Structures are given as C-alpha cells and as structure tokens.
mmCIF file of C-alpha atoms in Angstrom:
data_model
loop_
_atom_site.group_PDB
_atom_site.id
_atom_site.type_symbol
_atom_site.label_atom_id
_atom_site.label_comp_id
_atom_site.label_asym_id
_atom_site.label_seq_id
_atom_site.Cartn_x
_atom_site.Cartn_y
_atom_site.Cartn_z
ATOM 1 C CA UNK J 720 87.304 -56.006 -27.504
ATOM 2 C CA UNK J 721 84.173 -55.438 -28.818
ATOM 3 C CA UNK J 722 82.628 -52.143 -29.804
ATOM 4 C CA UNK J 723 80.428 -50.699 -27.376
ATOM 5 C CA UNK J 724 78.430 -48.923 -30.539
ATOM 6 C CA UNK J 725 77.975 -52.428 -32.249
ATOM 7 C CA UNK J 726 79.303 -55.281 -30.677
ATOM 8 C CA UNK J 727 81.387 -56.357 -33.696
ATOM 9 C CA UNK J 728 84.430 -58.268 -32.107
ATOM 10 C CA UNK J 729 87.358 -55.714 -32.545
ATOM 11 C CA UNK J 730 91.587 -56.657 -32.488
ATOM 12 C CA UNK J 731 92.774 -55.245 -28.677
ATOM 13 C CA UNK J 732 94.298 -51.212 -28.960
ATOM 14 C CA UNK J 733 90.949 -50.412 -32.586
ATOM 15 C CA UNK J 734 91.025 -47.087 -32.529
ATOM 16 C CA UNK J 735 87.955 -47.609 -34.477
ATOM 17 C CA UNK J 736 85.466 -50.219 -35.416
ATOM 18 C CA UNK J 737 86.144 -51.875 -38.936
ATOM 19 C CA UNK J 738 82.612 -52.272 -38.945
ATOM 20 C CA UNK J 739 79.743 -49.131 -37.865
ATOM 21 C CA UNK J 740 83.108 -46.657 -37.993
ATOM 22 C CA UNK J 741 82.941 -45.558 -34.623
ATOM 23 C CA UNK J 742 85.862 -43.724 -32.942
ATOM 24 C CA UNK J 743 87.159 -45.598 -30.307
ATOM 25 C CA UNK J 744 89.896 -44.559 -28.906
ATOM 26 C CA UNK J 745 90.166 -40.843 -30.168
ATOM 27 C CA UNK J 746 92.336 -41.814 -33.074
ATOM 28 C CA UNK J 747 92.081 -40.624 -36.384
ATOM 29 C CA UNK J 748 89.562 -43.280 -38.416
ATOM 30 C CA UNK J 749 91.120 -44.467 -41.058
ATOM 31 C CA UNK J 750 91.741 -43.425 -44.856
ATOM 32 C CA UNK J 751 89.141 -44.058 -47.204
ATOM 33 C CA UNK J 752 86.705 -44.332 -44.075
ATOM 34 C CA UNK J 753 84.495 -42.306 -43.414
ATOM 35 C CA UNK J 754 81.696 -41.513 -40.836
ATOM 36 C CA UNK J 755 78.053 -41.671 -42.382
ATOM 37 C CA UNK J 756 76.486 -38.067 -43.252
ATOM 38 C CA UNK J 757 73.013 -36.705 -43.077
ATOM 39 C CA UNK J 758 72.263 -36.317 -47.081
ATOM 40 C CA UNK J 759 71.124 -32.867 -47.660
ATOM 41 C CA UNK J 760 67.219 -32.871 -48.765
ATOM 42 C CA UNK J 761 65.806 -30.907 -51.825
ATOM 43 C CA UNK J 762 62.075 -32.109 -51.138
ATOM 44 C CA UNK J 763 59.987 -29.681 -49.121
ATOM 45 C CA UNK J 764 58.430 -30.709 -45.467
ATOM 46 C CA UNK J 765 55.149 -30.557 -45.844
ATOM 47 C CA UNK J 766 53.017 -29.402 -43.062
ATOM 48 C CA UNK J 767 51.135 -33.053 -42.799
ATOM 49 C CA UNK J 768 54.050 -34.628 -41.801
ATOM 50 C CA UNK J 769 55.655 -32.488 -39.898
ATOM 51 C CA UNK J 770 51.808 -32.605 -37.711
ATOM 52 C CA UNK J 771 52.061 -36.822 -37.837
ATOM 53 C CA UNK J 772 56.136 -36.206 -36.721
ATOM 54 C CA UNK J 773 54.531 -34.581 -33.917
ATOM 55 C CA UNK J 774 52.179 -36.471 -33.196
ATOM 56 C CA UNK J 775 54.812 -39.395 -32.895
ATOM 57 C CA UNK J 776 56.707 -37.639 -30.642
ATOM 58 C CA UNK J 777 53.784 -35.991 -28.623
ATOM 59 C CA UNK J 778 53.424 -40.366 -28.409
ATOM 60 C CA UNK J 779 55.791 -41.630 -27.232
ATOM 61 C CA UNK J 780 56.618 -38.890 -24.817
ATOM 62 C CA UNK J 781 52.957 -38.912 -23.542
ATOM 63 C CA UNK J 782 53.815 -43.347 -22.591
ATOM 64 C CA UNK J 783 56.752 -42.044 -21.181
ATOM 65 C CA UNK J 784 55.529 -38.290 -19.477
ATOM 66 C CA UNK J 785 51.547 -39.178 -19.714
ATOM 67 C CA UNK J 786 50.725 -37.004 -16.855
ATOM 68 C CA UNK J 787 52.914 -33.908 -17.466
ATOM 69 C CA UNK J 788 51.626 -33.231 -21.224
ATOM 70 C CA UNK J 789 47.963 -34.038 -19.969
ATOM 71 C CA UNK J 790 48.313 -30.771 -17.662
ATOM 72 C CA UNK J 791 50.181 -29.268 -19.753
ATOM 73 C CA UNK J 792 47.229 -29.360 -22.571
ATOM 74 C CA UNK J 793 44.625 -28.394 -20.158
ATOM 75 C CA UNK J 794 46.919 -24.996 -19.079
ATOM 76 C CA UNK J 795 46.923 -24.371 -22.726
ATOM 77 C CA UNK J 796 43.157 -24.993 -23.055
ATOM 78 C CA UNK J 797 42.732 -22.551 -19.980
ATOM 79 C CA UNK J 798 44.942 -19.908 -21.132
ATOM 80 C CA UNK J 799 43.432 -20.106 -24.445
ATOM 81 C CA UNK J 800 40.040 -19.696 -23.131
ATOM 82 C CA UNK J 801 40.951 -16.334 -20.768
ATOM 83 C CA UNK J 802 42.337 -14.662 -23.239
ATOM 84 C CA UNK J 803 39.119 -15.017 -25.875
ATOM 85 C CA UNK J 804 36.850 -13.723 -23.631
ATOM 86 C CA UNK J 805 39.402 -10.650 -22.139
ATOM 87 C CA UNK J 806 39.638 -10.551 -26.158
ATOM 88 C CA UNK J 807 36.013 -10.650 -26.323
ATOM 89 C CA UNK J 808 35.102 -7.814 -23.362
ATOM 90 C CA UNK J 809 37.415 -5.639 -24.906
ATOM 91 C CA UNK J 810 35.489 -5.864 -28.697
ATOM 92 C CA UNK J 811 32.029 -5.693 -26.896
ATOM 93 C CA UNK J 812 31.409 -8.746 -29.274
ATOM 94 C CA UNK J 813 29.315 -10.896 -26.383
ATOM 95 C CA UNK J 814 27.303 -8.170 -24.743
ATOM 96 C CA UNK J 815 26.721 -5.068 -27.662
ATOM 97 C CA UNK J 816 28.833 -3.396 -26.574
ATOM 98 C CA UNK J 817 26.748 -3.242 -22.456
ATOM 99 C CA UNK J 818 28.474 -3.197 -19.931
ATOM 100 C CA UNK J 819 26.912 -2.265 -15.888
ATOM 101 C CA UNK J 820 28.374 1.017 -16.224
ATOM 102 C CA UNK J 821 26.131 1.882 -19.659
ATOM 103 C CA UNK J 822 23.439 0.359 -18.495
ATOM 104 C CA UNK J 823 23.234 2.421 -15.230
ATOM 105 C CA UNK J 824 23.854 5.562 -17.357
ATOM 106 C CA UNK J 825 20.493 5.560 -19.266
ATOM 107 C CA UNK J 826 18.772 3.907 -15.981
ATOM 108 C CA UNK J 827 19.694 6.843 -15.083
ATOM 109 C CA UNK J 828 18.600 9.530 -18.239
ATOM 110 C CA UNK J 829 15.732 7.950 -18.315
ATOM 111 C CA UNK J 830 14.888 7.380 -14.568
ATOM 112 C CA UNK J 831 11.635 4.970 -14.649
ATOM 113 C CA UNK J 832 12.005 4.606 -10.920
ATOM 114 C CA UNK J 833 10.306 7.809 -11.037
ATOM 115 C CA UNK J 834 6.872 5.879 -11.516
ATOM 116 C CA UNK J 835 7.201 3.394 -9.045
ATOM 117 C CA UNK J 836 8.160 5.436 -6.157
ATOM 118 C CA UNK J 837 5.447 5.940 -3.681
ATOM 119 C CA UNK J 838 3.272 8.777 -2.831
ATOM 120 C CA UNK J 839 3.908 11.504 -0.520
ATOM 121 C CA UNK J 840 0.076 11.987 0.562
ATOM 122 C CA UNK J 841 1.690 11.688 4.387
ATOM 123 C CA UNK J 842 5.222 12.463 3.953
ATOM 124 C CA UNK J 843 7.225 15.585 3.098
ATOM 125 C CA UNK J 844 8.549 15.018 -0.920
ATOM 126 C CA UNK J 845 12.254 15.208 -0.903
ATOM 127 C CA UNK J 846 14.210 13.187 -4.063
ATOM 128 C CA UNK J 847 14.744 10.313 -4.774
ATOM 129 C CA UNK J 848 18.589 8.861 -5.674
ATOM 130 C CA UNK J 849 20.348 6.156 -6.338
ATOM 131 C CA UNK J 850 21.557 3.545 -3.652
ATOM 132 C CA UNK J 851 22.564 0.006 -5.800
ATOM 133 C CA UNK J 852 22.390 -1.206 -8.944
ATOM 134 C CA UNK J 853 23.361 -4.847 -10.126
ATOM 135 C CA UNK J 854 23.000 -5.904 -13.999
ATOM 136 C CA UNK J 855 22.935 -9.847 -14.154
ATOM 137 C CA UNK J 856 22.312 -12.357 -16.831
ATOM 138 C CA UNK J 857 23.621 -10.491 -19.909
ATOM 139 C CA UNK J 858 22.279 -12.503 -23.154
ATOM 140 C CA UNK J 859 22.377 -11.718 -26.263
ATOM 141 C CA UNK J 860 19.707 -12.552 -28.429
ATOM 142 C CA UNK J 861 20.248 -13.770 -31.674
ATOM 143 C CA UNK J 862 23.048 -10.820 -32.478
ATOM 144 C CA UNK J 863 20.054 -8.884 -32.742
ATOM 145 C CA UNK J 864 18.647 -7.480 -28.920
ATOM 146 C CA UNK J 865 20.321 -8.313 -25.412
ATOM 147 C CA UNK J 866 18.770 -8.943 -22.671
ATOM 148 C CA UNK J 867 19.547 -8.763 -18.778
ATOM 149 C CA UNK J 868 18.245 -8.443 -15.372
ATOM 150 C CA UNK J 869 18.569 -4.484 -13.403
ATOM 151 C CA UNK J 870 18.236 -4.983 -9.568
ATOM 152 C CA UNK J 871 18.390 -1.681 -8.235
ATOM 153 C CA UNK J 872 17.084 0.716 -5.169
ATOM 154 C CA UNK J 873 16.689 3.665 -4.480
ATOM 155 C CA UNK J 874 15.930 5.997 -2.022
ATOM 156 C CA UNK J 875 14.840 8.989 0.153
ATOM 157 C CA UNK J 876 14.186 10.716 3.318
ATOM 158 C CA UNK J 877 11.063 8.335 4.025
ATOM 159 C CA UNK J 878 11.273 5.685 2.142
ATOM 160 C CA UNK J 879 13.419 2.916 0.608
ATOM 161 C CA UNK J 880 12.524 1.190 -3.027
ATOM 162 C CA UNK J 881 13.855 -2.145 -4.018
ATOM 163 C CA UNK J 882 13.313 -2.476 -8.332
ATOM 164 C CA UNK J 883 13.793 -5.318 -10.101
ATOM 165 C CA UNK J 884 13.645 -5.152 -13.827
ATOM 166 C CA UNK J 885 14.193 -7.169 -16.797
ATOM 167 C CA UNK J 886 16.125 -5.070 -19.599
ATOM 168 C CA UNK J 887 15.934 -4.915 -23.553
ATOM 169 C CA UNK J 888 18.505 -3.575 -25.049
ATOM 170 C CA UNK J 889 18.034 -2.661 -29.299
ATOM 171 C CA UNK J 890 21.491 -1.618 -30.420
ATOM 172 C CA UNK J 891 19.891 0.132 -33.354
ATOM 173 C CA UNK J 892 20.197 4.222 -34.181
ATOM 174 C CA UNK J 893 17.522 6.903 -34.169
ATOM 175 C CA UNK J 894 15.156 4.901 -31.338
ATOM 176 C CA UNK J 895 13.255 6.638 -28.983
ATOM 177 C CA UNK J 896 15.352 5.634 -26.047
ATOM 178 C CA UNK J 897 19.419 6.657 -25.801
ATOM 179 C CA UNK J 898 21.937 6.686 -23.102
ATOM 180 C CA UNK J 899 23.793 9.867 -23.096
ATOM 181 C CA UNK J 900 27.016 8.030 -25.331
ATOM 182 C CA UNK J 901 25.950 5.783 -27.690
ATOM 183 C CA UNK J 902 22.994 4.663 -30.099
ATOM 184 C CA UNK J 903 20.433 2.257 -28.998
ATOM 185 C CA UNK J 904 17.012 1.564 -27.035
ATOM 186 C CA UNK J 905 16.376 0.604 -23.738
ATOM 187 C CA UNK J 906 13.651 -1.058 -22.056
ATOM 188 C CA UNK J 907 12.923 -0.928 -18.732
ATOM 189 C CA UNK J 908 10.094 -3.150 -17.945
ATOM 190 C CA UNK J 909 8.899 -3.760 -13.825
ATOM 191 C CA UNK J 910 8.908 -7.281 -12.501
ATOM 192 C CA UNK J 911 8.786 -6.363 -8.887
ATOM 193 C CA UNK J 912 9.006 -3.643 -6.042
ATOM 194 C CA UNK J 913 9.149 -3.763 -2.263
ATOM 195 C CA UNK J 914 8.593 -0.614 -0.172
ATOM 196 C CA UNK J 915 10.267 -0.239 2.633
ATOM 197 C CA UNK J 916 9.293 2.728 5.153
ATOM 198 C CA UNK J 917 12.119 4.821 6.920
ATOM 199 C CA UNK J 918 10.207 6.242 9.352
ATOM 200 C CA UNK J 919 7.100 7.150 10.278
ATOM 201 C CA UNK J 920 5.052 9.767 8.612
ATOM 202 C CA UNK J 921 4.928 13.274 8.767
ATOM 203 C CA UNK J 922 2.052 14.727 7.980
ATOM 204 C CA UNK J 923 -2.274 14.514 7.797
ATOM 205 C CA UNK J 924 -3.787 17.413 8.211
ATOM 206 C CA UNK J 925 -7.081 16.054 8.896
ATOM 207 C CA UNK J 926 -6.253 13.562 11.937
ATOM 208 C CA UNK J 927 -4.073 16.866 12.554
ATOM 209 C CA UNK J 928 -0.272 15.684 12.307
ATOM 210 C CA UNK J 929 2.194 17.432 12.228
ATOM 211 C CA UNK J 930 5.462 18.669 13.296
ATOM 212 C CA UNK J 931 7.837 16.048 14.320
ATOM 213 C CA UNK J 932 5.343 13.654 12.496
ATOM 214 C CA UNK J 933 5.348 10.447 14.451
ATOM 215 C CA UNK J 934 7.034 7.615 15.694
ATOM 216 C CA UNK J 935 8.040 4.886 13.057
ATOM 217 C CA UNK J 936 7.300 1.337 14.769
ATOM 218 C CA UNK J 937 10.164 -1.233 13.385
ATOM 219 C CA UNK J 938 8.451 -4.385 14.569
ATOM 220 C CA UNK J 939 5.479 -3.683 12.176
ATOM 221 C CA UNK J 940 6.181 -0.673 9.800
ATOM 222 C CA UNK J 941 3.231 0.430 11.191
ATOM 223 C CA UNK J 942 2.651 3.839 13.379
ATOM 224 C CA UNK J 943 0.026 5.173 15.179
ATOM 225 C CA UNK J 944 -1.872 7.951 16.730
ATOM 226 C CA UNK J 945 -4.861 9.294 19.023
ATOM 227 C CA UNK J 946 -7.294 11.904 17.984
ATOM 228 C CA UNK J 947 -9.379 12.912 20.312
ATOM 229 C CA UNK J 948 -12.078 15.861 20.019
ATOM 230 C CA UNK J 949 -14.884 17.609 21.290
ATOM 231 C CA UNK J 950 -18.315 18.573 19.881
ATOM 232 C CA UNK J 951 -20.729 20.968 21.945
ATOM 233 C CA UNK J 952 -24.163 20.847 21.817
ATOM 234 C CA UNK J 953 -26.932 22.944 23.703
ATOM 235 C CA UNK J 954 -27.774 19.054 25.222
ATOM 236 C CA UNK J 955 -24.850 17.336 25.383
ATOM 237 C CA UNK J 956 -20.804 17.393 25.596
ATOM 238 C CA UNK J 957 -19.342 14.540 23.005
ATOM 239 C CA UNK J 958 -15.353 13.638 23.079
ATOM 240 C CA UNK J 959 -15.260 10.959 20.137
ATOM 241 C CA UNK J 960 -11.020 9.214 20.467
ATOM 242 C CA UNK J 961 -9.849 8.211 17.136
ATOM 243 C CA UNK J 962 -7.414 5.489 17.178
ATOM 244 C CA UNK J 963 -5.627 5.795 13.565
ATOM 245 C CA UNK J 964 -3.177 2.672 12.390
ATOM 246 C CA UNK J 965 -0.976 3.537 9.562
ATOM 247 C CA UNK J 966 0.617 1.020 7.221
ATOM 248 C CA UNK J 967 2.972 0.954 3.807
ATOM 249 C CA UNK J 968 1.890 -0.472 0.683
ATOM 250 C CA UNK J 969 3.480 -0.706 -2.653
ATOM 251 C CA UNK J 970 1.965 2.731 -3.540
ATOM 252 C CA UNK J 971 2.938 4.468 0.272
ATOM 253 C CA UNK J 972 1.410 4.815 3.286
ATOM 254 C CA UNK J 973 -2.320 4.180 4.159
ATOM 255 C CA UNK J 974 -4.871 4.604 6.456
ATOM 256 C CA UNK J 975 -4.611 0.350 7.539
ATOM 257 C CA UNK J 976 -7.409 1.256 10.647
ATOM 258 C CA UNK J 977 -9.642 3.694 11.940
ATOM 259 C CA UNK J 978 -10.539 2.541 15.725
ATOM 260 C CA UNK J 979 -13.297 5.364 17.049
ATOM 261 C CA UNK J 980 -14.982 5.548 20.527
ATOM 262 C CA UNK J 981 -17.282 8.072 22.033
ATOM 263 C CA UNK J 982 -18.632 9.291 25.470
ATOM 264 C CA UNK J 983 -21.732 11.511 26.040
ATOM 265 C CA UNK J 984 -22.232 13.754 28.571
ATOM 266 C CA UNK J 985 -26.294 15.149 28.547
ATOM 267 C CA UNK J 986 -27.017 18.423 29.809
ATOM 268 C CA UNK J 987 -29.593 20.686 30.172
ATOM 269 C CA UNK J 988 -32.630 19.015 28.960
ATOM 270 C CA UNK J 989 -34.727 19.478 32.177
ATOM 271 C CA UNK J 990 -37.011 21.973 31.700
ATOM 272 C CA UNK J 991 -40.347 22.996 30.023
ATOM 273 C CA UNK J 992 -40.866 23.313 26.310
ATOM 274 C CA UNK J 993 -43.552 25.117 24.043
ATOM 275 C CA UNK J 994 -44.875 24.748 20.600
ATOM 276 C CA UNK J 995 -44.662 28.347 18.484
ATOM 277 C CA UNK J 996 -46.856 27.375 15.234
ATOM 278 C CA UNK J 997 -48.831 24.341 14.393
ATOM 279 C CA UNK J 998 -50.867 20.693 15.987
ATOM 280 C CA UNK J 999 -48.864 21.124 19.107
ATOM 281 C CA UNK J 1000 -49.310 24.300 19.854
ATOM 282 C CA UNK J 1001 -52.465 21.878 21.493
ATOM 283 C CA UNK J 1002 -50.126 21.090 24.770
ATOM 284 C CA UNK J 1003 -50.554 22.583 27.262
ATOM 285 C CA UNK J 1004 -47.842 21.130 28.971
ATOM 286 C CA UNK J 1005 -44.788 19.637 27.786
ATOM 287 C CA UNK J 1006 -41.998 18.787 30.875
ATOM 288 C CA UNK J 1007 -38.982 17.205 30.788
ATOM 289 C CA UNK J 1008 -37.389 15.614 33.674
ATOM 290 C CA UNK J 1009 -35.542 13.242 35.863
ATOM 291 C CA UNK J 1010 -32.097 12.885 32.761
ATOM 292 C CA UNK J 1011 -30.045 11.060 33.487
ATOM 293 C CA UNK J 1012 -26.376 12.725 32.165
ATOM 294 C CA UNK J 1013 -24.639 8.929 31.034
ATOM 295 C CA UNK J 1014 -27.572 6.990 29.595
ATOM 296 C CA UNK J 1015 -29.779 9.997 28.277
ATOM 297 C CA UNK J 1016 -32.726 8.969 29.707
ATOM 298 C CA UNK J 1017 -35.755 11.243 30.947
ATOM 299 C CA UNK J 1018 -39.262 11.407 31.085
ATOM 300 C CA UNK J 1019 -41.699 13.606 29.482
ATOM 301 C CA UNK J 1020 -44.804 14.663 31.446
ATOM 302 C CA UNK J 1021 -47.109 16.438 29.024
ATOM 303 C CA UNK J 1022 -51.157 17.908 28.474
ATOM 304 C CA UNK J 1023 -52.779 18.272 26.223
ATOM 305 C CA UNK J 1024 -55.963 21.318 26.138
ATOM 306 C CA UNK J 1025 -59.434 19.947 24.997
ATOM 307 C CA UNK J 1026 -61.484 21.121 22.221
ATOM 308 C CA UNK J 1027 -64.655 20.495 19.910
ATOM 309 C CA UNK J 1028 -64.563 20.119 16.011
ATOM 310 C CA UNK J 1029 -68.277 20.510 14.181
ATOM 311 C CA UNK J 1030 -68.535 17.173 13.365
ATOM 312 C CA UNK J 1031 -70.615 15.641 10.210
ATOM 313 C CA UNK J 1032 -74.352 16.255 10.027
ATOM 314 C CA UNK J 1033 -74.427 19.192 12.572
ATOM 315 C CA UNK J 1034 -73.430 16.563 15.507
ATOM 316 C CA UNK J 1035 -69.724 17.964 17.066
ATOM 317 C CA UNK J 1036 -67.679 15.537 18.663
ATOM 318 C CA UNK J 1037 -66.225 16.337 21.297
ATOM 319 C CA UNK J 1038 -62.530 16.130 22.556
ATOM 320 C CA UNK J 1039 -61.696 15.849 26.151
ATOM 321 C CA UNK J 1040 -58.281 16.879 28.278
ATOM 322 C CA UNK J 1041 -55.739 13.718 27.925
ATOM 323 C CA UNK J 1042 -52.725 13.877 30.446
ATOM 324 C CA UNK J 1043 -49.698 11.139 30.716
ATOM 325 C CA UNK J 1044 -46.330 10.558 31.415
ATOM 326 C CA UNK J 1045 -43.677 8.978 28.586
ATOM 327 C CA UNK J 1046 -40.406 7.834 29.502
ATOM 328 C CA UNK J 1047 -37.795 8.491 26.560
ATOM 329 C CA UNK J 1048 -34.463 7.147 25.571
ATOM 330 C CA UNK J 1049 -31.882 9.117 23.419
ATOM 331 C CA UNK J 1050 -29.810 6.735 20.537
ATOM 332 C CA UNK J 1051 -27.121 8.478 18.845
ATOM 333 C CA UNK J 1052 -26.770 7.068 15.165
ATOM 334 C CA UNK J 1053 -24.849 8.295 12.318
ATOM 335 C CA UNK J 1054 -27.775 9.628 9.440
ATOM 336 C CA UNK J 1055 -27.632 12.466 7.487
ATOM 337 C CA UNK J 1056 -30.984 13.087 8.507
ATOM 338 C CA UNK J 1057 -30.767 16.142 11.401
ATOM 339 C CA UNK J 1058 -26.941 15.869 11.670
ATOM 340 C CA UNK J 1059 -24.365 17.109 14.183
ATOM 341 C CA UNK J 1060 -21.206 18.319 13.557
ATOM 342 C CA UNK J 1061 -20.235 14.839 14.876
ATOM 343 C CA UNK J 1062 -21.480 13.333 11.891
ATOM 344 C CA UNK J 1063 -24.156 11.736 14.666
ATOM 345 C CA UNK J 1064 -27.858 12.639 15.240
ATOM 346 C CA UNK J 1065 -29.438 12.543 18.851
ATOM 347 C CA UNK J 1066 -32.758 10.511 17.932
ATOM 348 C CA UNK J 1067 -35.051 9.723 20.851
ATOM 349 C CA UNK J 1068 -38.343 7.537 21.131
ATOM 350 C CA UNK J 1069 -40.773 7.418 24.162
ATOM 351 C CA UNK J 1070 -43.413 5.223 25.386
ATOM 352 C CA UNK J 1071 -45.546 5.600 28.081
ATOM 353 C CA UNK J 1072 -49.254 6.065 28.976
ATOM 354 C CA UNK J 1073 -52.386 8.477 28.510
ATOM 355 C CA UNK J 1074 -55.789 8.926 30.789
ATOM 356 C CA UNK J 1075 -57.932 9.398 27.888
ATOM 357 C CA UNK J 1076 -58.799 7.037 25.608
ATOM 358 C CA UNK J 1077 -56.850 3.645 24.395
ATOM 359 C CA UNK J 1078 -54.439 4.745 27.174
ATOM 360 C CA UNK J 1079 -51.610 4.678 25.418
ATOM 361 C CA UNK J 1080 -49.121 6.935 24.062
ATOM 362 C CA UNK J 1081 -45.778 7.469 21.947
ATOM 363 C CA UNK J 1082 -43.549 10.459 20.285
ATOM 364 C CA UNK J 1083 -40.398 10.130 18.694
ATOM 365 C CA UNK J 1084 -37.918 13.177 17.859
ATOM 366 C CA UNK J 1085 -34.593 14.408 17.727
ATOM 367 C CA UNK J 1086 -32.458 17.033 19.259
ATOM 368 C CA UNK J 1087 -31.655 19.867 17.122
ATOM 369 C CA UNK J 1088 -29.830 22.669 17.462
ATOM 370 C CA UNK J 1089 -32.113 25.143 15.675
ATOM 371 C CA UNK J 1090 -29.975 28.201 13.621
ATOM 372 C CA UNK J 1091 -31.372 31.074 15.471
ATOM 373 C CA UNK J 1092 -29.242 28.957 18.471
ATOM 374 C CA UNK J 1093 -32.417 28.069 20.511
ATOM 375 C CA UNK J 1094 -32.918 24.759 22.416
ATOM 376 C CA UNK J 1095 -35.169 22.613 20.915
ATOM 377 C CA UNK J 1096 -36.600 19.316 19.791
ATOM 378 C CA UNK J 1097 -38.484 18.338 16.351
ATOM 379 C CA UNK J 1098 -41.090 16.182 17.185
ATOM 380 C CA UNK J 1099 -41.548 14.018 14.100
ATOM 381 C CA UNK J 1100 -44.233 11.514 15.679
ATOM 382 C CA UNK J 1101 -47.257 12.264 19.109
ATOM 383 C CA UNK J 1102 -50.094 9.856 19.420
ATOM 384 C CA UNK J 1103 -51.854 10.025 22.420
ATOM 385 C CA UNK J 1104 -55.262 8.003 23.579
ATOM 386 C CA UNK J 1105 -58.428 10.462 23.186
ATOM 387 C CA UNK J 1106 -62.063 9.795 23.869
ATOM 388 C CA UNK J 1107 -64.181 10.377 20.441
ATOM 389 C CA UNK J 1108 -68.397 10.653 20.279
ATOM 390 C CA UNK J 1109 -69.182 8.897 17.369
ATOM 391 C CA UNK J 1110 -72.325 11.187 16.319
ATOM 392 C CA UNK J 1111 -74.808 8.168 14.344
ATOM 393 C CA UNK J 1112 -75.069 6.890 17.879
ATOM 394 C CA UNK J 1113 -73.124 8.006 20.672
ATOM 395 C CA UNK J 1114 -70.819 5.394 21.171
ATOM 396 C CA UNK J 1115 -67.437 6.054 22.707
ATOM 397 C CA UNK J 1116 -64.131 5.506 21.033
ATOM 398 C CA UNK J 1117 -60.343 5.213 20.927
ATOM 399 C CA UNK J 1118 -58.817 7.457 18.504
ATOM 400 C CA UNK J 1119 -55.276 9.151 18.240
ATOM 401 C CA UNK J 1120 -53.898 12.534 18.064
ATOM 402 C CA UNK J 1121 -51.404 13.081 15.665
ATOM 403 C CA UNK J 1122 -49.357 16.435 16.012
ATOM 404 C CA UNK J 1123 -45.226 17.058 14.524
ATOM 405 C CA UNK J 1124 -43.868 20.379 15.017
ATOM 406 C CA UNK J 1125 -40.697 21.552 17.105
ATOM 407 C CA UNK J 1126 -41.038 22.418 20.305
ATOM 408 C CA UNK J 1127 -38.847 25.099 21.953
ATOM 409 C CA UNK J 1128 -37.243 25.462 25.687
ATOM 410 C CA UNK J 1129 -38.018 27.709 27.388
#
C-alpha cells in the first residue's frame, strides 16, 4: 500500500506513514514520532507583510474567481462614495451650508422680484406670491463663496412672472443681506424675465374701460376695446370710433395699437352772415347754400359794396361794387389752431369768380364756436378782383380786395 499523503510505499495494515507521519487507519502514532506542529513566533508581523500576504491571497483568488472579486471591489467603492456624499451633505462642507430651503428663505426676505413685476397701470394692484422655486448648479468657488442658479415664478391675480437669477452667496458675518437664520450675503442678479397675462386689462379711465374689464385673447395674449365718442358742434356732428389693442411687454400692459375712424355729418351752415367790425363790414351779402351733409361742400354768394377813397394829387380812386360765387369744401385736420374739442380744425377753402377786375376770387377760413355761443366763421383771407382807376393817366387796372375777420350767422 502507499501513503495517500506523500506516496511512500508502506506495509499492508500500517497505521501511520513512517516518512511523513500521517495517520492511516486511525491508530496511534508510534512512540518517539510526533506530528509536525507550528512553532510560536516572538517576531510581530508588519502591516506591510500582512498587506503583501493579503495581496498574494487576493491575487490567488483573482486567478480563480476574478469576476466575483471585481464586482465586490466596485460595490465597495460605490458604498464608500455614497457614505462620503451623505457625510458631506450633513456637514455642509460642499455647499457652505446652503440648501434650496435656506436660499428660498433669503429670497423671501429680500423679495428682489418686487422690482421686476409689471406695473399695475391697467390692472388692480394685488400682492404677489411665489408659485415655484428651484435652485440648480450650486458650486463652491475656492471655498470662498457659492454660486447657483435660481428659477422661480411669482404671480398675482393678473400676471405670472417667470424669473431666472444668478446667485452669489458669501458666507461672511456682518453683511448687508442675511437669511433669517444664518449670516452671509445673498446677491440675486436677474438673468431673464417672462411676463404672462392671466387675464385682460381691468381699467383704463381715459378710454372708459372699467367694471369687469376686457377679455383676454388666450391665443394672441392681447385684449381689445372699441370706444365711440360723439362731438356736437353747431356746424357738424362728429363721431369718433377708436379701436384700441392692448398687449403685454416686460413691464406689463401697454397700448399696442390705436386705430381711429371718424364720420362727420355737417349741418346748419346754410344762411346769411354779417360782419360786426373790420373790413368785412363792406360785405353787403355773404350767403351759404347747397350744403352737402356728407362731403362738407357748399356755395358762397357774395357782394361787396362800392366805395371811394381820396387818391394822390387830389384825384380820387373809385371802386365799384363786386359780386360773384365761390365753391367751398371743408377739410378737417388735426391742428392746435382753432381746434375743437375733438382735436380737429374745420378749415375750408373756396375758389370762384368776380364780376370785376381780375374776374377771380378766393376765400379761406375756419368754422368756429364763439365764446358767446354764436354761429361764426373766421375768414383769414378773402381776395376779390376790383376795378381801379389810376390817377396819372386814367388807365383801368385790376386790384385785389383783401378782407379778414369774423362773420356771424343771422
């Protein structure tokens, strides 16, 4: 038989191996023979040796169980990283003690958004509240200060305002800005702002908007109103129709467009007129007729009395009567001069003929409302051809009668 431990040939029935001392049949070892025993060492094992031994064992294991060992190492690294992150957050080491909650409290205390919200020129002034708040990209810069980005939305009954700020946090005491529960300076710098209307305008005293206000067009983000206003003058009724479109910009509602149309109906111009003072007292007749209520055209029939004046060298210049007709047309225009309550001046020009002199006549003026309520026309130019006899040689030439002043309806 042979020893199963070292392969030494033995006698049949041997109870131990005489070469290596291995027990074979459970019998006792012969006297004088001892099994090898580990001798105690008085020399301590160095950490380096232990590490080396561990490395050798690990290397041996890796040869046979590589996948298992690699998986265990990766898992161990992940666990260590997670624990380190949790400890870092608990101690505040990577964010200088800042969290979304602490930054929000500082934001609520400073209320930087109050200077960014729209004006209440066309809306009722209601308080704003924070609808959403998000802090991202927190970074510590050289352990001296923290930067981050803040996205928030504030809203009241009329608007939603989306705001983006850059944040600088300086963790130093005795600074101007503090959160309620810590020292440190918070500086919010606006990066972007978007204003979204929640409803249409609620008031515009100038254009008569009030009550329930105007309905918001959700598709265009605008609202619109039409204002009709009637002006009554002795010579016309004017209806102004103004369509106003309101839009929202970064500062709130504003008038984006105004489109005004007018319809004027003329009246009460036909009749006789007389001047009270000035050159126009020479008018023996001034009659308006044939008024077209839609176009404002009419006809003037006039007559100027003849008169004589003393000329040079004792020879009188004689003037004969002149008469004729003029065709006039009113042209309303925006003007400060003789402007009526609707902001328009009702100016007219007339061209026609004279039966004397140059045979031509022209006239221009304004339809006005006198302070005393009289129906009056201010004539700023009236040129009528006249006959003039020259005192030197008796020749007859054309001259012009210039008259200005006010004529009143009789």
